[in-house]
Each structure stands twice: as C-alpha cells, then as structure tokens.
Short mmCIF file of C-alpha atoms and ligand atoms in Angstrom, two decimals:
data_model
loop_
_atom_site.label_atom_id
_atom_site.label_comp_id
_atom_site.label_asym_id
_atom_site.label_seq_id
_atom_site.Cartn_x
_atom_site.Cartn_y
_atom_site.Cartn_z
CA MET A 1 0.00 0.00 0.00
CA ASN A 2 1.14 3.49 -0.85
CA VAL A 3 2.29 5.11 2.41
CA ASN A 4 1.10 8.56 1.43
CA ILE A 5 -2.49 7.57 0.85
CA MET A 6 -3.42 7.70 4.52
CA ASN A 7 -2.66 11.37 4.91
CA VAL A 8 -4.21 14.13 2.97
CA ASP A 9 -2.37 16.74 0.94
CA TYR A 10 -3.60 20.17 2.06
CA SER A 11 -1.07 22.12 -0.03
CA THR A 12 -3.36 22.33 -3.06
CA LYS A 13 -6.58 24.30 -3.01
CA ILE A 14 -8.44 21.02 -2.93
CA PRO A 15 -7.29 18.71 -0.14
CA ASN A 16 -6.85 15.20 -1.47
CA ASN A 17 -5.11 11.88 -1.17
CA VAL A 18 -5.19 11.15 -4.89
CA ASN A 19 -2.02 12.99 -5.80
CA LEU A 20 -3.83 15.82 -7.52
CA SER A 21 -0.75 18.03 -7.65
CA GLU A 22 0.68 15.62 -10.22
CA ASP A 23 -2.58 15.21 -12.08
CA ARG A 24 -2.62 18.68 -13.63
CA GLN A 25 -5.53 18.16 -15.97
CA VAL A 26 -7.93 16.94 -13.31
CA LEU A 27 -6.67 19.53 -10.84
CA LYS A 28 -7.41 22.22 -13.39
CA ALA A 29 -10.88 20.86 -14.08
CA LEU A 30 -11.67 20.73 -10.36
CA GLU A 31 -10.29 24.21 -9.77
CA GLY A 32 -12.51 25.37 -12.60
CA TRP A 33 -15.52 23.78 -10.93
CA HIS A 34 -14.67 25.17 -7.47
CA PRO A 35 -16.11 28.73 -7.87
CA GLY A 36 -19.42 27.34 -9.07
CA TYR A 37 -19.51 25.07 -6.05
CA MET A 38 -18.85 28.00 -3.70
CA ASN A 39 -21.62 29.98 -5.39
CA TRP A 40 -23.95 27.05 -4.98
CA TRP A 41 -23.00 26.75 -1.30
CA SER A 42 -23.67 30.41 -0.66
CA ASP A 43 -26.99 30.36 -2.58
CA MET A 44 -28.31 26.96 -1.53
CA GLY A 45 -26.30 25.95 1.54
CA PRO A 46 -27.40 26.63 5.13
CA GLU A 47 -29.25 29.94 5.36
CA GLY A 48 -27.61 32.28 7.87
CA PHE A 49 -24.68 31.15 10.02
CA GLN A 50 -22.20 31.36 7.16
CA GLN A 51 -20.00 33.61 9.31
CA SER A 52 -20.50 31.61 12.50
CA LEU A 53 -17.74 29.45 13.90
CA VAL A 54 -18.94 25.86 13.94
CA TYR A 55 -17.22 23.05 15.84
CA LEU A 56 -16.81 20.67 12.89
CA ARG A 57 -14.85 17.57 12.15
CA THR A 58 -12.73 17.61 9.02
CA ALA A 59 -11.25 14.48 7.51
CA TYR A 60 -7.46 14.65 7.49
CA SER A 61 -6.69 11.00 6.87
CA VAL A 62 -8.38 7.84 5.70
CA ASP A 63 -6.87 5.77 8.49
CA PRO A 64 -9.89 4.21 10.22
CA ARG A 65 -8.16 4.56 13.61
CA GLY A 66 -8.10 8.34 13.40
CA TRP A 67 -9.34 10.14 10.35
CA ALA A 68 -10.91 13.37 11.52
CA LYS A 69 -10.11 16.31 13.71
CA PHE A 70 -12.45 18.81 15.34
CA ASP A 71 -12.06 22.55 15.32
CA TYR A 72 -14.00 25.78 14.93
CA VAL A 73 -14.49 26.50 11.23
CA LYS A 74 -16.62 28.92 9.26
CA MET A 75 -18.58 26.71 6.87
CA PRO A 76 -17.42 28.42 3.66
CA ASP A 77 -13.83 27.77 4.84
CA TYR A 78 -14.45 24.04 5.34
CA ARG A 79 -11.80 22.02 3.50
CA TRP A 80 -13.90 19.94 1.15
CA GLY A 81 -11.49 17.29 0.01
CA ILE A 82 -11.23 14.28 -2.21
CA LEU A 83 -10.55 11.20 -0.17
CA LEU A 84 -10.42 7.63 -1.33
CA ALA A 85 -9.99 4.63 0.95
CA PRO A 86 -6.60 2.92 0.43
CA GLN A 87 -6.26 0.70 -2.61
CA GLU A 88 -6.46 -2.98 -1.75
CA GLU A 89 -3.66 -4.88 -3.37
CA ASN A 90 -4.76 -7.43 -5.97
CA ARG A 91 -8.42 -6.66 -5.48
CA VAL A 92 -10.67 -8.67 -7.76
CA ILE A 93 -14.21 -8.06 -8.98
CA PRO A 94 -16.33 -9.81 -6.37
CA PHE A 95 -19.47 -10.62 -8.41
CA GLY A 96 -21.09 -10.82 -11.84
CA GLN A 97 -19.78 -12.17 -15.11
CA HIS A 98 -16.29 -10.79 -14.44
CA PHE A 99 -16.13 -12.46 -11.03
CA GLY A 100 -12.52 -13.06 -9.99
CA GLU A 101 -10.96 -10.81 -12.65
CA PRO A 102 -8.73 -7.93 -11.47
CA ALA A 103 -10.68 -4.82 -10.48
CA TRP A 104 -10.65 -2.04 -13.11
CA GLN A 105 -8.55 1.05 -12.50
CA GLU A 106 -10.05 2.72 -15.58
CA VAL A 107 -13.63 2.78 -16.84
CA PRO A 108 -14.30 -0.20 -19.13
CA GLY A 109 -15.58 1.28 -22.41
CA GLU A 110 -18.60 -1.01 -22.67
CA TYR A 111 -19.90 0.05 -19.24
CA ARG A 112 -19.10 3.70 -19.46
CA ALA A 113 -22.67 4.96 -19.84
CA LEU A 114 -24.00 2.72 -17.08
CA LEU A 115 -21.25 3.77 -14.67
CA ARG A 116 -21.63 7.44 -15.41
CA ARG A 117 -25.35 7.22 -14.78
CA LEU A 118 -24.83 5.60 -11.37
CA VAL A 119 -22.23 8.18 -10.33
CA VAL A 120 -24.49 11.03 -11.44
CA VAL A 121 -27.55 9.68 -9.61
CA GLN A 122 -25.57 9.19 -6.42
CA GLY A 123 -23.93 12.60 -6.85
CA ASP A 124 -27.28 14.31 -7.33
CA THR A 125 -28.57 13.21 -3.92
CA GLU A 126 -25.70 14.88 -2.03
CA PRO A 127 -26.35 18.57 -2.79
CA ALA A 128 -30.10 17.87 -2.82
CA SER A 129 -30.20 17.09 0.89
CA VAL A 130 -28.22 20.26 1.68
CA GLU A 131 -30.83 22.23 -0.26
CA GLN A 132 -33.68 20.47 1.54
CA GLN A 133 -32.19 21.28 4.94
CA ARG A 134 -31.09 24.82 4.30
CA HIS A 135 -33.76 26.56 6.40
CA LEU A 136 -33.44 24.38 9.48
CA GLY A 137 -30.68 26.39 11.15
CA LYS A 138 -33.21 29.09 12.02
CA THR A 139 -35.23 26.72 14.21
CA ALA A 140 -32.54 24.51 15.76
CA PRO A 141 -33.48 23.18 19.22
CA SER A 142 -29.92 23.69 20.52
CA LEU A 143 -26.39 24.58 19.49
CA TYR A 144 -25.54 20.89 19.67
CA ASP A 145 -28.22 20.10 17.08
CA LEU A 146 -27.24 23.09 14.99
CA ARG A 147 -23.69 21.78 14.82
CA ASN A 148 -24.88 18.31 13.83
CA LEU A 149 -27.00 19.77 11.04
CA PHE A 150 -24.04 21.70 9.67
CA GLN A 151 -21.74 18.68 10.00
CA VAL A 152 -24.14 16.65 7.88
CA ASN A 153 -24.39 19.53 5.39
CA VAL A 154 -20.66 20.04 4.87
CA GLU A 155 -20.13 16.30 4.51
CA GLU A 156 -22.89 16.02 1.92
CA GLY A 157 -21.00 18.80 0.16
CA ARG A 158 -17.85 16.68 0.35
CA HIS A 159 -19.74 13.70 -1.06
CA LEU A 160 -20.64 15.85 -4.03
CA TRP A 161 -16.92 16.58 -4.48
CA ALA A 162 -16.24 12.85 -4.31
CA MET A 163 -18.61 12.10 -7.18
CA VAL A 164 -17.45 15.12 -9.18
CA TYR A 165 -13.86 13.94 -8.90
CA LEU A 166 -14.86 10.61 -10.47
CA LEU A 167 -16.75 12.38 -13.24
CA GLN A 168 -13.90 14.76 -14.01
CA LYS A 169 -11.14 12.23 -13.80
CA TYR A 170 -12.69 9.28 -15.59
CA PHE A 171 -15.44 10.56 -17.87
CA GLY A 172 -13.81 13.31 -19.91
CA ARG A 173 -15.99 15.95 -21.43
CA ASP A 174 -19.36 14.45 -20.63
CA GLY A 175 -18.14 14.00 -17.06
CA ARG A 176 -17.41 17.72 -16.85
CA GLU A 177 -20.84 18.54 -18.23
CA GLU A 178 -22.50 16.27 -15.70
CA ALA A 179 -20.48 17.94 -12.93
CA ASP A 180 -21.90 21.30 -13.97
CA GLU A 181 -25.42 19.91 -14.10
CA LEU A 182 -25.07 18.73 -10.52
CA LEU A 183 -24.76 22.39 -9.51
CA ARG A 184 -27.63 23.47 -11.74
CA ARG A 185 -30.48 21.22 -10.60
CA ARG A 186 -32.35 22.27 -7.46
CA SER A 187 -34.36 20.27 -4.96
CA GLY A 188 -38.08 20.77 -5.56
CA ASP A 189 -37.57 23.02 -8.60
CA ALA A 190 -40.42 22.74 -11.12
CA ASP A 191 -38.17 23.05 -14.18
CA SER A 192 -35.00 21.38 -13.08
CA PRO A 193 -35.60 19.20 -10.04
CA ARG A 194 -33.22 16.73 -8.44
CA MET A 195 -33.30 13.28 -10.01
CA LEU A 196 -35.02 11.24 -7.29
CA GLY A 197 -38.41 11.83 -5.65
CA ALA A 198 -37.44 11.84 -1.97
CA PHE A 199 -34.83 14.50 -2.70
CA ASN A 200 -37.45 16.92 -3.98
CA GLU A 201 -39.61 16.72 -0.85
CA ALA A 202 -39.51 19.46 1.76
CA THR A 203 -37.76 18.99 5.10
CA PRO A 204 -39.88 21.54 6.97
CA ASP A 205 -39.00 20.81 10.59
CA TRP A 206 -36.54 19.03 12.85
CA LEU A 207 -38.62 15.89 13.24
CA SER A 208 -38.45 15.58 9.44
CA PHE A 209 -34.72 16.22 9.54
CA PHE A 210 -34.16 13.39 12.01
CA MET A 211 -36.46 11.06 10.04
CA PHE A 212 -34.61 12.01 6.86
CA THR A 213 -31.19 11.31 8.31
CA TYR A 214 -32.44 8.07 9.82
CA PHE A 215 -34.34 6.70 6.79
CA THR A 216 -33.09 8.51 3.69
CA ASP A 217 -29.41 8.70 4.60
CA ARG A 218 -29.74 4.98 5.31
CA ASP A 219 -30.84 4.42 1.72
CA GLY A 220 -27.59 6.25 0.91
CA LYS A 221 -25.73 3.82 3.12
CA MET A 222 -27.18 0.83 1.24
CA GLN A 223 -26.38 2.35 -2.16
CA LEU A 224 -22.84 3.23 -1.07
CA HIS A 225 -22.32 -0.29 0.27
CA SER A 226 -23.39 -1.77 -3.08
CA LEU A 227 -21.16 0.64 -5.00
CA ALA A 228 -18.29 -0.02 -2.60
CA GLN A 229 -18.35 -3.58 -4.03
CA SER A 230 -17.92 -2.22 -7.56
CA GLY A 231 -15.39 -3.69 -9.94
CA PHE A 232 -14.52 -0.10 -10.87
CA ASP A 233 -11.97 0.38 -8.13
CA PRO A 234 -11.95 4.20 -7.82
CA LEU A 235 -15.71 4.12 -7.24
CA SER A 236 -15.33 1.38 -4.65
CA ARG A 237 -12.63 3.29 -2.77
CA THR A 238 -14.59 6.56 -2.87
CA CYS A 239 -17.72 4.94 -1.48
CA ARG A 240 -15.83 3.09 1.23
CA PHE A 241 -14.58 6.36 2.63
CA MET A 242 -17.95 8.08 2.31
CA LEU A 243 -19.47 5.37 4.50
CA THR A 244 -17.31 6.42 7.46
CA GLU A 245 -18.91 9.87 7.33
CA GLU A 246 -22.37 8.57 6.59
CA ALA A 247 -22.53 6.68 9.88
CA HIS A 248 -22.69 9.98 11.77
CA HIS A 249 -25.65 11.16 9.70
CA MET A 250 -27.71 8.16 10.73
CA PHE A 251 -26.54 8.56 14.32
CA VAL A 252 -27.93 12.10 14.25
CA GLY A 253 -31.27 10.74 13.04
CA GLU A 254 -31.49 7.83 15.43
CA THR A 255 -30.53 9.79 18.53
CA GLY A 256 -32.63 12.77 17.47
CA ILE A 257 -35.76 10.63 17.37
CA SER A 258 -34.75 8.87 20.60
CA ARG A 259 -34.48 12.24 22.34
CA ILE A 260 -37.88 13.39 21.06
CA VAL A 261 -39.54 10.14 22.15
CA GLN A 262 -37.78 10.39 25.50
CA ARG A 263 -39.00 13.90 26.11
CA THR A 264 -42.57 13.08 25.10
CA CYS A 265 -42.66 10.10 27.46
CA GLU A 266 -41.23 12.15 30.35
CA ALA A 267 -43.77 14.93 29.81
CA MET A 268 -46.68 12.46 29.63
CA ARG A 269 -45.60 10.78 32.85
CA ALA A 270 -45.11 14.05 34.67
CA ALA A 271 -48.62 15.10 33.64
CA GLY A 272 -50.11 11.74 34.60
CA ILE A 273 -51.29 10.97 31.07
CA SER A 274 -51.98 7.26 30.71
CA ASP A 275 -53.16 7.19 27.09
CA PRO A 276 -50.37 8.20 24.66
CA THR A 277 -52.92 8.39 21.82
CA ASP A 278 -54.77 11.25 23.50
CA VAL A 279 -53.20 13.62 21.02
CA ALA A 280 -54.79 16.87 22.21
CA LYS A 281 -53.75 16.28 25.82
CA VAL A 282 -50.17 15.41 24.86
CA ARG A 283 -49.83 18.35 22.52
CA ALA A 284 -51.02 20.69 25.23
CA LEU A 285 -47.78 19.78 27.04
CA GLY A 286 -45.74 21.23 24.19
CA VAL A 287 -44.25 17.91 23.08
CA ILE A 288 -44.77 15.80 19.96
CA ASP A 289 -47.28 12.99 20.47
CA LEU A 290 -46.27 9.45 19.52
CA PRO A 291 -49.00 9.00 16.85
CA THR A 292 -47.61 12.02 14.98
CA ILE A 293 -44.11 10.60 15.23
CA GLN A 294 -45.48 7.39 13.68
CA LYS A 295 -47.01 9.39 10.81
CA LYS A 296 -43.73 11.13 10.05
CA LEU A 297 -41.99 7.77 10.20
CA ASN A 298 -44.54 6.34 7.72
CA LEU A 299 -43.86 9.20 5.33
CA HIS A 300 -40.08 9.15 5.38
CA TYR A 301 -39.78 5.38 5.34
CA THR A 302 -42.03 5.02 2.30
CA LEU A 303 -40.37 7.89 0.40
CA SER A 304 -37.08 6.14 1.07
CA LEU A 305 -38.40 2.75 -0.11
CA ASP A 306 -39.17 4.38 -3.45
CA LEU A 307 -35.48 5.21 -3.84
CA PHE A 308 -34.70 1.52 -4.38
CA GLY A 309 -36.59 1.56 -7.68
CA SER A 310 -38.78 -1.18 -9.12
CA GLU A 311 -38.69 -4.51 -7.35
CA VAL A 312 -38.02 -6.27 -10.63
CA SER A 313 -35.49 -4.46 -12.79
CA THR A 314 -33.31 -5.37 -15.71
CA ASN A 315 -31.14 -2.30 -15.03
CA ALA A 316 -30.31 -3.74 -11.62
CA ALA A 317 -29.50 -7.09 -13.25
CA ASN A 318 -27.22 -5.39 -15.81
CA ALA A 319 -25.40 -3.38 -13.16
CA PHE A 320 -24.71 -6.58 -11.24
CA ASN A 321 -23.82 -8.76 -14.23
CA SER A 322 -21.36 -6.23 -15.50
CA GLY A 323 -19.60 -5.96 -12.13
CA ILE A 324 -20.62 -2.35 -11.48
CA LYS A 325 -22.97 -2.58 -8.48
CA GLY A 326 -22.94 -5.49 -6.05
CA ARG A 327 -25.12 -6.57 -3.15
CA TYR A 328 -25.01 -5.37 0.45
CA HIS A 329 -22.05 -7.19 2.07
CA GLU A 330 -21.42 -9.03 -1.22
CA THR A 331 -18.08 -10.49 -0.19
CA GLN A 332 -19.61 -11.99 2.97
CA ILE A 333 -22.41 -13.80 1.12
CA GLN A 334 -21.88 -17.53 0.57
CA ASP A 335 -22.95 -18.24 -3.00
CA ASP A 336 -21.52 -18.18 -6.52
CA HIS A 337 -21.83 -14.34 -6.78
CA ARG A 338 -23.26 -14.75 -10.26
CA LEU A 339 -26.87 -15.61 -9.41
CA GLU A 340 -27.64 -16.95 -12.87
CA HIS A 341 -29.72 -19.84 -11.58
CA ASP A 342 -31.05 -18.40 -8.33
CA THR A 343 -34.40 -16.97 -7.39
CA TYR A 344 -35.46 -14.39 -4.81
CA PRO A 345 -38.94 -13.87 -3.33
CA VAL A 346 -40.54 -10.59 -4.40
CA LEU A 347 -43.73 -9.06 -3.04
CA LYS A 348 -46.08 -8.52 -5.95
CA LEU A 349 -49.63 -7.64 -6.67
CA VAL A 350 -51.32 -10.78 -8.02
CA ASN A 351 -55.04 -10.61 -8.84
CA GLY A 352 -55.53 -7.85 -6.33
CA GLU A 353 -53.61 -9.57 -3.57
CA ILE A 354 -50.14 -9.00 -2.13
CA LYS A 355 -48.19 -12.21 -2.69
CA ARG A 356 -44.63 -13.45 -2.52
CA VAL A 357 -43.47 -14.61 -5.95
CA ASP A 358 -40.11 -16.14 -6.80
CA GLU A 359 -38.32 -14.09 -9.44
CA PRO A 360 -34.88 -14.60 -11.03
CA ALA A 361 -32.44 -13.36 -8.37
CA LEU A 362 -30.68 -11.10 -10.87
CA THR A 363 -33.70 -9.00 -11.73
CA ALA A 364 -34.80 -8.97 -8.07
CA LEU A 365 -31.68 -7.20 -6.78
CA ASN A 366 -33.46 -3.94 -5.97
CA MET A 367 -35.94 -5.88 -3.85
CA ARG A 368 -33.13 -7.67 -2.09
CA LEU A 369 -31.30 -4.44 -1.26
CA ARG A 370 -34.57 -2.94 -0.07
CA ASP A 371 -35.16 -5.94 2.21
CA ASP A 372 -31.66 -5.50 3.64
CA TYR A 373 -32.51 -1.84 4.16
CA SER A 374 -35.77 -2.58 6.00
CA GLN A 375 -33.95 -4.96 8.31
CA ASP A 376 -31.39 -2.28 9.03
CA CYS A 377 -34.17 0.22 9.81
CA VAL A 378 -35.67 -2.03 12.48
CA LYS A 379 -32.77 -1.50 14.89
CA GLY A 380 -33.67 2.09 15.63
CA LEU A 381 -37.31 1.22 16.13
CA LEU A 382 -36.34 -1.30 18.79
CA ARG A 383 -34.44 1.41 20.66
CA TRP A 384 -37.27 3.92 20.39
CA ASN A 385 -39.82 1.34 21.54
CA LYS A 386 -37.61 0.45 24.48
CA ILE A 387 -37.77 4.06 25.63
CA ILE A 388 -41.57 4.00 25.36
CA SER A 389 -41.99 0.71 27.21
CA THR A 390 -39.49 1.68 29.90
CA ALA A 391 -41.61 4.77 30.52
CA GLY A 392 -44.53 2.41 31.06
CA TYR A 393 -46.50 3.06 27.88
CA ASP A 394 -48.16 0.46 25.73
CA PHE A 395 -47.39 1.93 22.32
CA LYS A 396 -45.12 0.63 19.57
CA LEU A 397 -43.67 2.48 16.61
CA SER A 398 -43.57 0.21 13.57
CA LEU A 399 -42.55 0.17 9.91
CA PRO A 400 -45.59 0.27 7.60
CA ASN A 401 -46.19 -2.47 5.04
CA VAL A 402 -44.23 -1.95 1.82
CA ALA A 403 -47.49 -1.65 -0.14
CA PHE A 404 -48.42 1.47 1.83
CA HIS A 405 -48.02 4.92 0.21
CA ARG A 406 -45.79 3.97 -2.71
CA GLN A 407 -45.08 5.92 -5.87
CA ILE A 408 -42.61 3.51 -7.46
CA GLY A 409 -42.80 -0.21 -8.13
CA GLU A 410 -45.46 -2.91 -7.74
CA PHE A 411 -47.77 -0.96 -5.46
CA ARG A 412 -47.72 2.46 -7.03
CA ASP A 413 -51.23 2.16 -8.47
CA VAL A 414 -53.00 0.81 -5.39
CA HIS A 415 -53.80 2.09 -1.94
CA ALA A 416 -53.03 0.08 1.15
CA THR A 417 -53.22 0.61 4.89
CA PRO A 418 -50.01 0.58 6.95
CA ASP A 419 -50.96 -3.03 7.79
CA GLY A 420 -50.96 -3.95 4.11
CA LEU A 421 -54.71 -4.19 3.57
CA LEU A 422 -55.67 -3.03 0.08
CA ILE A 423 -58.34 -0.31 0.12
CA ASP A 424 -60.21 1.76 -2.45
CA ASP A 425 -59.66 5.44 -3.27
CA ALA A 426 -62.54 6.68 -1.16
CA THR A 427 -61.29 4.88 1.95
CA TRP A 428 -57.78 6.10 1.31
CA ASN A 429 -58.89 9.70 0.99
CA LYS A 430 -60.96 9.44 4.13
CA ARG A 431 -58.22 7.85 6.20
CA LYS A 432 -54.88 9.02 4.86
CA SER A 433 -54.51 11.77 7.45
CA ASP A 434 -54.64 9.02 10.11
CA TRP A 435 -51.48 7.58 8.61
CA LEU A 436 -49.54 10.45 7.07
CA PRO A 437 -48.83 13.92 8.49
CA SER A 438 -51.71 16.31 7.79
CA THR A 439 -51.50 20.09 7.44
CA ASP A 440 -52.67 20.33 11.05
CA ASP A 441 -49.90 18.04 12.21
CA GLY A 442 -47.38 20.10 10.27
CA ASP A 443 -48.72 23.32 11.78
CA PHE A 444 -48.50 21.90 15.27
CA ILE A 445 -44.89 20.78 14.80
CA ALA A 446 -44.04 24.12 13.21
CA SER A 447 -45.44 25.88 16.29
CA LEU A 448 -42.86 24.07 18.44
CA MET A 449 -39.92 25.01 16.22
CA GLN A 450 -38.63 27.93 18.26
CA PRO A 451 -34.86 28.29 18.09
CA VAL A 452 -32.78 27.81 21.23
CA THR A 453 -29.38 29.41 20.87
CA GLU A 454 -28.12 29.88 24.41
CA VAL A 455 -25.22 27.62 25.36
CA GLY A 456 -26.49 24.43 27.01
CA GLY A 457 -30.16 25.22 26.31
CA TYR A 458 -32.55 22.71 24.69
CA ALA A 459 -36.02 23.20 23.25
CA PRO A 460 -38.71 21.76 25.53
CA TRP A 461 -39.82 19.10 22.98
CA ILE A 462 -36.47 17.29 22.89
CA SER A 463 -34.18 15.82 25.56
CA PRO A 464 -30.53 16.83 25.75
CA PRO A 465 -28.15 14.22 24.29
CA LYS A 466 -26.61 11.63 26.60
CA VAL A 467 -23.13 12.50 25.37
CA GLY A 468 -21.82 15.45 23.41
CA ILE A 469 -19.73 15.49 20.26
CA ASP A 470 -15.97 14.81 20.47
CA ASN A 471 -16.33 14.10 24.21
CA LYS A 472 -17.51 17.63 24.79
CA PRO A 473 -20.38 18.22 27.24
CA GLY A 474 -23.94 19.02 26.16
CA ASP A 475 -23.42 22.65 27.24
CA PHE A 476 -20.37 23.17 25.05
CA GLU A 477 -20.54 26.14 22.67
CA TYR A 478 -20.85 24.05 19.51
CA VAL A 479 -21.63 27.08 17.37
CA LYS A 480 -20.41 30.59 18.04
CA ILE A 481 -23.18 32.55 16.46
CA GLU A 482 -22.10 35.82 14.89
CA THR A 483 -24.37 38.60 16.09
FE1 FE2 B 1 -23.88 11.68 1.41
FE1 FE2 B 2 -25.58 11.50 4.45
#
C-alpha cells in the first residue's frame, strides 16, 4: 500500500489523497468547478450562520483509527477534500460475469454509460439534501443540534466533491458537463428538479430532519455499500470512505428521534397521562405525540423505499452482471456471486392480492437491497420502543407495510393501509390523514420550532443528548453565532 495515501495533501486548493498536484488536468478541471460550487454553497447551503464558527470535524486522513479532527471552522472555509480509501492490493471483482478478474482502474468502455449514470444519480442526492435542509438552522433546538446539522451539510457537500472527482477524472468531457449539471439542478424546482423523488420533498421541521437522516441517509448507506463492491476500483474506494462519514448522519437521526420520544414520554408521565394516543392532551404539554411521530416515520420510510426503484429491474441485473454494483455485504455472502440460476422472493400484486413470488435473483436485486434496508431500519425502532416501554407506555412504533403509500414499483397504483390491507380510493382519501402527516400536524410541529441558541439550552420538545460530540459536554458552545 502506498504510504502517502493515509494522509491528505492540504497544499493544493483542494485537499486530497489522490495525488492531484501531479494530475494537472484533473486539478485544473476541479479548480474550474470550485467557484461554481462556492456559489452554490452560498446560494443553496445553510441559510444564515455562514459567518458563525462551527465546531466541525474535518477528515485529514483515511486511516480508520483516526481520520478526523475537530475545530471551529466557518462553513465556507471548510476544507472539502477528495478522499479515497486505500487501494487494496490485488483486489478482484467480487461478483457478476467478471467475477474473480482484477478490479478495473479505468472505466471499461462497454460500461461507461452505465457507470456514469450511477455516479451522477448518487452525486445528485448529495447537494439535494443540503438544499432540503437549508432553512433548518433558524429553528434549531440547541447549538448541539445546529452543529450536527451543519456537519451533515458540509459532509454532503464533500460527497458531491467525491462524485465530481470521479466524473472529471474518468469521464472526460461528458463528465465535466454532468459535474456542472449537478450544480444546476435544485431540490423541488419545477423546471429542473433533483433526479429522485425523496430529494425533492420538503424537510420543513426538525422531526423531518431526524427522520430524513435516519431513513433517507440509510438508503444512501445501502447504495454506497453496493457501489463499494464495484469492480470499478476508484468508485469502490470513494464509497468506502464516504461510508465512514455517513454513519454519523444516521446517528444524528437515530438519537434525534430517541431524544424526542424520551422527552414526550417524560412529559406524559409528569402530567399523569396514561393514554399516549390522547393527542390533544399530549400536545397541550408542548411535546410531539407518539402517533404524529409514527405518521412522520410512515412518510419518510415510504419515500425512502421508493429510492430503491422497481422490485423487478433489468437495469439492476445489468449493473450486477457487469460488475458495477454489487449486493449489500457481497463479499460476505456464501454463494456463486453470479446468481444466474437463483431466485429471490418478491412481493407482488397478483389478482388484487399481495403475494410473494419467486423471481430470477438477478432481476430482483433492488428488492433484495430494499429488504436489507428494511432490516437495518428495524434496529432504531427497537431502541425507540424500548424508551416508550421503559416509561410504562403500551405503544409501539412500527414500519408500515411496503405496499403502503408507494409511488414507485409494484404498489404504485394501489392504496393500502399501513398493515398492508388493500383499500379503495374513497377509503384512502378518508383515512390518509390518520397515517400520514396532515397540514394540522405540520402546523402543530411548526409551532414548536422555536430556536434555542443559548449555550447548554434545549427546546422543551427534545431531551438533551446523553453525550456530546468529540467528548464535549452538552453545554459546550458548539456554534459561536455571529451577532
Ligand atoms: Fe452523502
Ligand atoms: Fe448522508
């Protein structure tokens, strides 16, 4: 292994561990792209706080034992770098028709279009979430949460750099054009929206933010894991390093929801409320009732399920066959890694009923990744439910059936209850506000979103964290707000 790869070169304008200073052409292309990125950050990045000092971690190495350091940084001065995990010696393609062949260090001509598409789609999600979250700073429940928001935002910015590096280095002119397009599209824009549905939805409040980082960043985790298996080695190495940052994003979501649930349970107990579904009574305490938390969960989980695409997909089969996109934990799976003769059970709509049908495993890869995702989602629910039961309440948060509220795949044309019972349009319209956040619910949550900016203060609808960031206490000045 190259000894220099672990540490990052900060001497160039763009910190990197890919030897950019000797790769003049790519360095020039990236330096040309840099001003547009900074413009995008100032137009579409976090609103306000651009001059505040934020206690952020910056990656300075790709050594898993110590890769980041914390310091006060103004966000526009954050060192967005290009960091690839170390090259594994003699790495081979771990799946598909090229199974066992040496991994590619250059883009194979025949798969160029397919690869570029995957890099662009992944790249498009990164700035999108920054755009979606840009107003949240104004209503942060604490400086601790404000810092976490900005940490997620600058790292999504870095993930955009990661994908743009691949485009500029390996895809020539069309790569450069795609890199520009990534700065041109806007989340929720009518004329030039982001590429995937969930990334055009609003993130209006902090409960949404935590649900987004728990459920939608977790889709990102699954996609990055599959791309980290790629036979195209630079993509694999890029995604492997992105996953180290991504873990924090999901931590923010999981603990954020834990703290909200915790606070709600404490307030209900203190007020002697025995029925957690007595929404009006709970809301009168100034905390978010559990049924509303379930509705937000239903929304963000189902929007995230749509990101996996159609259950049965020849694109997914092609990406696997060609060695471009593998399965979650591919190298740990015990099979032939070719799947030519295997089947996988897919939930389908058969004569108006939801049934499991065996499909060729290759075309069912989206479904498989989505199943892995759902299993991964369950862990947080167990923790949240533990908090509720420990507080003495008989209420369980749960993942809705995959047929519920879908816009992509098998169930897009039907309506189903969260329990998976198919229902007609009239019933859906009558009941949907029982299952998904209504305007009233949104207004109530919005009414709680009053910013708390004093050091060590926390909004009354959320508990303080159990531990701070970087071993700092909860009352550390995580953001020095410029006044
Ligand atoms: Fe990301
Ligand atoms: Fe993320």
